[in-house]
């Protein structure tokens, strides 16, 4: 990769002394106080004041009745999907998955944690293609999926990179087909759709405090709901499903998914800074948009009229005519540079050569080896999982197209404007 350092196109640019991260945790000091207090008072396990406080604060900030602190966003998604399965299809055998073969329509271009819980519960994920407007689930493809599989009753939907999906359209379709929604707002805490916070837009809602999210607990997540019954059930399941008895009595499958009071201490210190992080992330997005405006690219889009993203990650999409040849296998990428053009692989390698971290777009689930045999539905009907060799113009598959032409830019909120300007300069020179 170091050939970039001797490439005349990059003359005069030196590597960053301190690595520029994609999105790293930003501590403010209060976290230490709440963690220390947990340790000082010996409330270091899965009960304590920090948990109570962060559940209260998040519920109030997001605008829901109950928030249940869990060990991860993935845990929240698992219990949300399990709850949905139980409510739709009745209680499973006590030691089995609740979806037992039922189809679930899922976002396709997302992190696999969104969709794996469907498999944990023995359901069959059917992947719904992405739309260019928000890079989220395409309502037209969802409509098509209901035409093909009208008995489906559950949709798992993510708001990618902090940008809300087209919820009115999606909710109307789900309502017409009596389907429930699990909302994965892991990346979008603080983002709003028509004035309402993500994390309140589904029937079961999940957020994450993973280390690279907009605020972090080092890890952790939450299940959000207005239903006391659902909140109680998730809390019980997350603490090994103990029944009221003098011994460990179990009538339901249990999990060790509860948030620790130490993790909650970090979250508690972070919550006051959520708005500040969003302001910083938005400034980064806008500086990229301005700085890259003369290039043949666009930024990750959002519905300016109806939604306010949290701008968690800034991404770019190279115009088709400005893509140099690029191919990817399951583990490697190759490209041939052409003057006036570039590709995600070249930009990511150039950024890495100068000590900055970008990332490919989430590789769509229908292209993942573990999910390749699952149905995949595009707006025009069924699409099959395609080969990795991407043929420009020949693909009706939006997710594969965005994966091919897009990338996540360094979006760390501690990156200074002058550091970002250098990132922008490196990207511009990739197109020379
Ligand atoms: C991070 C993330 C998750 C999982 O959250 P964890 O807290 O890491 O388990 C789920 N879905 C999406 C879209 C994510 O980005």
Coordinates of C-alpha atoms and ligand atoms in Angstrom, one line a residue:
X1 CA 0.0 0.0 0.0
X2 CA 2.9 2.3 0.6
X3 CA 3.2 2.9 -3.2
X4 CA 0.8 5.8 -2.5
X5 CA 3.6 7.5 -0.6
X6 CA 5.8 7.6 -3.7
X7 CA 3.0 8.2 -6.1
X8 CA 3.5 11.7 -7.7
X9 CA -0.3 12.2 -7.4
X10 CA 0.1 12.4 -3.6
X11 CA 3.3 14.5 -3.6
X12 CA 3.6 16.7 -0.5
X13 CA 1.2 14.7 1.6
X14 CA 2.6 13.1 4.7
X15 CA 0.9 10.4 6.7
X16 CA -1.1 11.5 9.8
X17 CA 1.0 11.1 12.9
X18 CA -2.0 10.1 14.9
X19 CA -4.4 7.7 13.2
X20 CA -7.7 9.2 12.0
X21 CA -10.4 6.7 13.0
X22 CA -13.7 5.8 11.4
X23 CA -15.6 6.4 14.6
X24 CA -13.9 6.0 18.0
X25 CA -15.3 6.4 21.5
X26 CA -15.2 9.9 22.9
X27 CA -14.9 10.1 26.7
X28 CA -15.7 13.3 28.6
X29 CA -14.8 12.5 32.2
X30 CA -18.2 12.0 33.8
X31 CA -18.0 8.3 32.8
X32 CA -15.2 7.9 35.2
X33 CA -17.3 9.4 38.0
X34 CA -20.2 7.0 37.6
X35 CA -18.0 3.9 37.1
X36 CA -16.0 4.9 40.2
X37 CA -19.2 5.3 42.2
X38 CA -20.4 1.9 41.1
X39 CA -17.1 0.4 42.3
X40 CA -16.9 2.4 45.5
X41 CA -20.5 1.3 46.5
X42 CA -19.8 -2.2 45.3
X43 CA -22.8 -2.2 42.8
X44 CA -20.7 -3.6 40.0
X45 CA -23.0 -6.3 38.7
X46 CA -26.3 -6.2 36.9
X47 CA -28.3 -4.1 39.4
X48 CA -27.6 -0.5 40.5
X49 CA -28.2 3.2 40.3
X50 CA -26.5 3.7 36.9
X51 CA -28.8 1.1 35.2
X52 CA -31.9 2.7 36.8
X53 CA -30.8 6.1 35.8
X54 CA -29.8 5.4 32.2
X55 CA -33.0 3.5 31.6
X56 CA -35.0 6.5 32.8
X57 CA -32.9 9.0 30.9
X58 CA -33.0 7.2 27.6
X59 CA -36.7 6.5 27.8
X60 CA -37.3 10.2 28.5
X61 CA -34.9 11.4 25.8
X62 CA -36.2 9.1 23.1
X63 CA -39.8 9.4 24.1
X64 CA -40.9 6.0 25.1
X65 CA -42.2 4.6 28.4
X66 CA -39.7 1.8 29.1
X67 CA -36.0 1.2 28.3
X68 CA -34.4 -2.1 29.3
X69 CA -30.6 -2.1 29.7
X70 CA -28.9 -5.1 28.0
X71 CA -25.4 -6.3 27.3
X72 CA -25.5 -5.4 23.6
X73 CA -27.6 -4.1 20.8
X74 CA -27.5 -7.6 19.4
X75 CA -29.0 -8.9 22.7
X76 CA -31.8 -6.3 22.4
X77 CA -32.5 -7.4 18.8
X78 CA -32.5 -11.0 19.8
X79 CA -35.0 -10.6 22.6
X80 CA -37.1 -8.2 20.4
X81 CA -37.3 -10.8 17.6
X82 CA -38.1 -13.6 20.2
X83 CA -40.8 -11.5 21.6
X84 CA -42.3 -10.8 18.2
X85 CA -42.1 -14.5 17.3
X86 CA -43.9 -15.4 20.5
X87 CA -46.6 -12.8 20.0
X88 CA -47.2 -13.7 16.4
X89 CA -46.9 -17.5 16.5
X90 CA -47.6 -18.4 20.1
X91 CA -45.2 -19.7 22.7
X92 CA -42.6 -22.1 21.2
X93 CA -41.6 -25.3 22.9
X94 CA -39.9 -24.0 26.0
X95 CA -36.4 -24.8 24.6
X96 CA -36.9 -23.8 21.0
X97 CA -36.9 -20.8 18.7
X98 CA -40.1 -18.9 18.3
X99 CA -40.0 -18.4 14.5
X100 CA -39.7 -22.1 13.6
X101 CA -39.4 -21.7 9.8
X102 CA -41.5 -18.5 9.4
X103 CA -40.2 -16.0 6.9
X104 CA -39.1 -12.5 8.2
X105 CA -38.5 -9.6 5.8
X106 CA -35.1 -8.0 6.7
X107 CA -33.0 -5.0 5.7
X108 CA -30.4 -6.3 3.3
X109 CA -27.6 -3.7 3.4
X110 CA -26.8 -3.6 7.1
X111 CA -24.6 -5.1 9.8
X112 CA -25.3 -8.8 10.2
X113 CA -26.3 -8.2 13.9
X114 CA -29.6 -6.8 12.5
X115 CA -30.6 -10.1 10.9
X116 CA -28.8 -12.9 12.8
X117 CA -31.4 -12.9 15.6
X118 CA -33.9 -14.2 13.0
X119 CA -31.7 -17.2 12.6
X120 CA -31.2 -17.6 16.4
X121 CA -35.0 -18.0 16.6
X122 CA -35.1 -20.5 13.7
X123 CA -36.8 -18.1 11.3
X124 CA -35.9 -17.6 7.6
X125 CA -34.6 -14.1 6.7
X126 CA -35.8 -12.9 3.3
X127 CA -33.7 -9.9 2.3
X128 CA -35.4 -6.7 1.0
X129 CA -33.4 -4.6 -1.4
X130 CA -32.2 -1.0 -0.6
X131 CA -33.4 2.3 -2.1
X132 CA -31.1 5.1 -3.3
X133 CA -33.0 7.8 -1.5
X134 CA -31.9 6.9 2.1
X135 CA -29.9 3.7 1.6
X136 CA -32.5 1.9 3.7
X137 CA -35.1 -0.8 3.0
X138 CA -37.0 0.0 -0.2
X139 CA -40.8 0.2 0.4
X140 CA -41.4 -0.9 -3.1
X141 CA -39.3 -4.0 -2.7
X142 CA -41.1 -4.7 0.6
X143 CA -44.5 -4.4 -1.2
X144 CA -43.2 -6.9 -3.7
X145 CA -42.1 -9.3 -1.0
X146 CA -45.6 -9.3 0.5
X147 CA -47.0 -10.1 -2.9
X148 CA -44.7 -13.1 -3.1
X149 CA -45.0 -14.2 0.6
X150 CA -48.3 -12.8 1.8
X151 CA -48.3 -14.8 5.0
X152 CA -45.2 -13.0 6.4
X153 CA -45.9 -11.1 9.7
X154 CA -42.6 -9.7 10.7
X155 CA -40.2 -7.0 9.3
X156 CA -36.7 -6.3 10.8
X157 CA -35.6 -2.9 9.7
X158 CA -32.4 -0.8 10.3
X159 CA -31.7 2.9 9.9
X160 CA -28.4 2.8 8.1
X161 CA -25.5 5.0 9.2
X162 CA -27.9 7.2 11.3
X163 CA -30.3 8.0 8.5
X164 CA -34.0 7.2 9.1
X165 CA -35.8 4.9 6.7
X166 CA -39.0 5.8 4.9
X167 CA -41.1 4.9 7.9
X168 CA -44.5 6.1 6.8
X169 CA -44.4 4.1 3.7
X170 CA -43.0 1.0 5.4
X171 CA -45.5 1.2 8.3
X172 CA -48.4 1.6 5.9
X173 CA -47.4 -1.6 4.1
X174 CA -46.9 -3.5 7.3
X175 CA -50.2 -2.4 8.6
X176 CA -52.0 -3.5 5.4
X177 CA -50.4 -6.9 5.9
X178 CA -50.8 -7.1 9.7
X179 CA -47.1 -7.3 10.1
X180 CA -45.1 -6.1 13.1
X181 CA -41.8 -4.2 12.9
X182 CA -38.6 -4.7 14.8
X183 CA -36.7 -1.4 14.6
X184 CA -32.9 -1.6 14.7
X185 CA -31.9 2.0 15.7
X186 CA -28.4 0.9 16.8
X187 CA -26.7 3.4 14.5
X188 CA -29.3 6.2 14.7
X189 CA -29.8 7.2 18.3
X190 CA -30.9 10.8 18.3
X191 CA -32.1 10.8 14.7
X192 CA -35.7 11.8 14.0
X193 CA -38.3 11.0 11.4
X194 CA -41.2 13.6 11.2
X195 CA -40.2 14.9 14.6
X196 CA -40.2 11.5 16.3
X197 CA -37.1 9.7 17.5
X198 CA -35.8 6.5 15.9
X199 CA -36.1 3.8 18.5
X200 CA -39.9 4.6 18.9
X201 CA -41.0 3.9 15.3
X202 CA -41.4 0.1 15.4
X203 CA -43.4 -2.3 17.5
X204 CA -40.1 -3.4 19.2
X205 CA -37.2 -1.1 19.2
X206 CA -33.4 -1.5 19.8
X207 CA -30.4 0.7 20.3
X208 CA -26.7 0.0 20.9
X209 CA -23.9 1.5 23.0
X210 CA -21.1 -0.4 21.1
X211 CA -17.8 1.4 21.1
X212 CA -18.1 3.0 17.8
X213 CA -21.7 4.2 18.0
X214 CA -22.7 7.9 18.5
X215 CA -22.5 7.4 22.3
X216 CA -21.1 4.3 24.0
X217 CA -21.1 2.3 27.2
X218 CA -17.9 0.4 26.0
X219 CA -20.6 -2.1 25.0
X220 CA -24.3 -2.4 25.8
X221 CA -27.7 -1.9 24.3
X222 CA -31.3 -1.3 25.1
X223 CA -34.8 -2.6 24.3
X224 CA -37.3 0.3 24.0
X225 CA -41.1 0.0 24.3
X226 CA -44.3 1.5 25.5
X227 CA -45.5 -1.8 26.7
X228 CA -44.9 -2.7 30.4
X229 CA -45.6 -6.3 29.7
X230 CA -42.9 -6.4 27.0
X231 CA -40.4 -4.5 29.1
X232 CA -40.9 -6.9 32.0
X233 CA -40.6 -10.0 29.8
X234 CA -37.4 -8.8 28.2
X235 CA -35.9 -8.0 31.6
X236 CA -36.8 -11.4 32.9
X237 CA -35.5 -13.2 29.8
X238 CA -32.2 -11.2 30.0
X239 CA -31.6 -12.4 33.6
X240 CA -31.9 -16.1 33.0
X241 CA -35.8 -16.3 33.2
X242 CA -35.9 -17.0 36.9
X243 CA -39.4 -17.7 38.2
X244 CA -40.5 -16.5 41.7
X245 CA -39.3 -19.5 43.8
X246 CA -36.7 -20.0 46.5
X247 CA -34.4 -21.9 44.0
X248 CA -33.6 -21.3 40.4
X249 CA -36.9 -22.3 38.8
X250 CA -37.2 -22.0 35.0
X251 CA -40.3 -22.2 32.8
X252 CA -38.9 -20.3 29.9
X253 CA -35.6 -20.1 28.1
X254 CA -33.2 -17.6 29.7
X255 CA -30.3 -15.5 28.6
X256 CA -27.5 -13.7 30.3
X257 CA -28.1 -10.4 28.5
X258 CA -28.5 -7.8 31.3
X259 CA -26.5 -4.6 31.2
X260 CA -23.9 -4.3 34.0
X261 CA -23.9 -1.3 36.3
X262 CA -20.3 -0.5 35.2
X263 CA -21.3 -0.3 31.6
X264 CA -24.3 1.8 32.6
X265 CA -21.9 4.1 34.4
X266 CA -20.2 4.8 31.1
X267 CA -23.5 5.3 29.3
X268 CA -24.6 7.6 32.1
X269 CA -21.6 9.8 31.5
X270 CA -22.2 9.8 27.8
X271 CA -25.9 10.7 27.6
X272 CA -25.4 14.4 28.3
X273 CA -23.0 14.6 25.2
X274 CA -25.3 13.0 22.7
X275 CA -26.4 16.3 21.2
X276 CA -22.9 17.6 21.1
X277 CA -21.7 14.4 19.2
X278 CA -24.5 14.9 16.7
X279 CA -23.5 18.5 16.1
X280 CA -19.9 17.4 15.5
X281 CA -20.9 14.5 13.2
X282 CA -23.1 16.8 11.2
X283 CA -20.3 19.4 10.8
X284 CA -18.1 16.5 9.5
X285 CA -20.8 15.5 7.0
X286 CA -21.2 19.0 5.7
X287 CA -17.4 19.7 5.5
X288 CA -17.1 16.5 3.3
X289 CA -20.1 17.6 1.1
X290 CA -18.5 21.0 0.6
X291 CA -14.9 19.8 0.2
X292 CA -15.9 17.0 -2.3
X293 CA -18.4 18.9 -4.3
X294 CA -16.3 19.1 -7.4
X295 CA -15.7 15.4 -7.6
X296 CA -18.0 13.0 -9.4
X297 CA -19.5 11.7 -6.2
X298 CA -22.5 12.1 -3.9
X299 CA -22.8 11.8 -0.1
X300 CA -25.1 9.3 1.7
X301 CA -28.5 10.9 1.2
X302 CA -31.4 11.5 3.5
X303 CA -34.9 12.8 3.3
X304 CA -34.3 16.5 4.0
X305 CA -38.0 17.3 4.5
X306 CA -39.0 14.5 6.8
X307 CA -35.9 13.4 8.6
X308 CA -32.9 14.6 10.7
X309 CA -30.2 12.0 10.7
X310 CA -27.6 11.8 13.6
X311 CA -24.9 11.8 10.8
X312 CA -23.1 8.9 12.6
X313 CA -21.0 8.0 9.5
X314 CA -20.3 10.1 6.5
X315 CA -20.2 8.1 3.3
X316 CA -19.6 8.8 -0.4
X317 CA -20.9 7.1 -3.6
X318 CA -18.9 7.4 -6.8
X319 CA -20.9 8.2 -9.9
X320 CA -21.0 5.2 -12.2
X321 CA -19.1 6.9 -15.0
X322 CA -16.3 7.8 -12.6
X323 CA -15.7 4.3 -11.4
X324 CA -12.4 2.7 -12.4
X325 CA -12.5 -1.1 -12.9
X326 CA -12.7 -2.8 -9.5
X327 CA -13.4 -6.5 -8.6
X328 CA -13.9 -8.2 -5.2
X329 CA -13.7 -11.8 -4.3
X330 CA -14.8 -13.1 -0.9
X331 CA -11.6 -11.8 0.7
X332 CA -9.7 -9.6 -1.7
X333 CA -10.2 -6.5 -3.9
X334 CA -8.4 -5.4 -7.0
X335 CA -8.7 -2.3 -9.2
X336 CA -7.0 -0.6 -12.1
X337 CA -6.5 3.1 -11.7
X338 CA -7.7 5.3 -14.6
X339 CA -7.2 9.0 -14.8
X340 CA -10.2 11.1 -13.7
X341 CA -11.7 8.0 -12.0
X342 CA -11.3 6.1 -8.8
X343 CA -13.1 3.4 -6.7
X344 CA -13.7 2.6 -3.0
X345 CA -10.8 0.2 -2.9
X346 CA -8.3 2.8 -4.2
X347 CA -9.7 5.5 -1.8
X348 CA -9.6 3.1 1.2
X349 CA -6.1 2.0 0.4
X350 CA -4.9 5.6 0.0
X351 CA -6.5 6.6 3.3
X352 CA -4.9 3.6 5.0
X353 CA -1.5 4.5 3.5
X354 CA -1.8 7.9 5.1
X355 CA -3.0 6.5 8.4
X356 CA -6.7 7.2 8.2
X357 CA -9.4 4.6 8.6
X358 CA -12.4 4.3 6.1
X359 CA -14.5 1.2 5.6
X360 CA -16.4 -0.4 2.7
X361 CA -20.2 -0.1 2.9
X362 CA -21.9 -2.9 4.8
X363 CA -21.7 -5.8 2.4
X364 CA -25.4 -6.7 1.6
X365 CA -26.7 -9.8 3.4
X366 CA -27.8 -11.5 0.2
X367 CA -24.2 -11.6 -0.9
X368 CA -22.9 -13.1 2.4
X369 CA -21.9 -16.7 2.2
X370 CA -24.1 -17.6 5.2
X371 CA -27.2 -16.1 3.6
X372 CA -26.6 -16.6 -0.1
X373 CA -29.3 -19.3 -0.4
X374 CA -32.0 -17.0 1.2
X375 CA -34.6 -15.2 -1.0
X376 CA -33.7 -11.7 -2.0
X377 CA -36.4 -9.3 -3.3
X378 CA -35.8 -6.2 -5.4
X379 CA -38.3 -3.5 -6.4
X380 CA -38.7 -5.2 -9.7
X381 CA -39.3 -8.6 -8.2
X382 CA -37.0 -11.5 -7.2
X383 CA -33.4 -11.0 -7.5
X384 CA -30.9 -13.7 -7.1
X385 CA -27.7 -13.4 -5.2
X386 CA -25.3 -12.3 -7.8
X387 CA -21.6 -13.1 -8.3
X388 CA -19.0 -10.7 -6.8
X389 CA -18.0 -9.6 -10.3
X390 CA -20.0 -6.5 -10.6
X391 CA -21.1 -5.5 -14.1
X392 CA -21.9 -1.8 -14.3
X393 CA -25.4 -1.1 -15.5
X394 CA -26.3 -4.8 -15.6
X395 CA -27.3 -5.0 -11.9
X396 CA -30.9 -4.4 -10.8
X397 CA -29.7 -4.8 -7.3
X398 CA -29.3 -1.5 -5.4
X399 CA -27.5 -3.0 -2.4
X400 CA -24.7 -4.5 -4.5
X401 CA -24.4 -1.3 -6.5
X402 CA -24.0 0.9 -3.4
X403 CA -21.5 -1.7 -1.9
X404 CA -19.6 -1.5 -5.2
X405 CA -19.4 2.2 -5.5
X406 CA -19.7 3.5 -1.9
X407 CA -17.5 3.8 1.2
X408 CA -17.6 5.1 4.7
X409 CA -15.3 8.0 5.3
X410 CA -13.3 8.7 8.5
X411 CA -16.1 10.2 10.7
X412 CA -14.4 10.5 14.1
X413 CA -15.8 13.4 16.0
X414 CA -12.3 14.2 17.4
X415 CA -10.9 14.7 13.8
X416 CA -10.0 18.4 13.5
X417 CA -11.1 20.5 10.5
X418 CA -7.6 20.7 9.2
X419 CA -7.2 16.9 9.5
X420 CA -10.4 16.5 7.6
X421 CA -9.2 18.8 4.9
X422 CA -6.2 16.5 4.4
X423 CA -8.5 13.5 4.2
X424 CA -10.5 15.4 1.5
X425 CA -7.2 16.3 -0.3
X426 CA -6.3 12.6 -0.4
X427 CA -9.6 11.6 -1.8
X428 CA -9.4 14.4 -4.5
X429 CA -6.0 13.2 -5.5
X430 CA -7.3 9.6 -6.0
X431 CA -9.3 11.0 -8.9
X432 CA -6.2 12.5 -10.6
Ligands
LIG1 C1 -23.8 -2.0 16.0 C2 -25.0 -2.5 15.4 C3 -25.7 -3.6 15.9 C4 -25.3 -4.3 17.1 O1 -25.0 -3.7 18.3 P1 -24.0 -4.3 19.3 O2 -24.3 -3.4 20.5 O3 -22.7 -4.2 18.8 O4 -24.4 -5.7 19.6 C5 -26.9 -3.9 15.3 N1 -27.3 -3.4 14.2 C6 -26.6 -2.4 13.6 C7 -27.1 -1.8 12.3 C8 -25.4 -2.0 14.1 O5 -24.7 -1.0 13.5

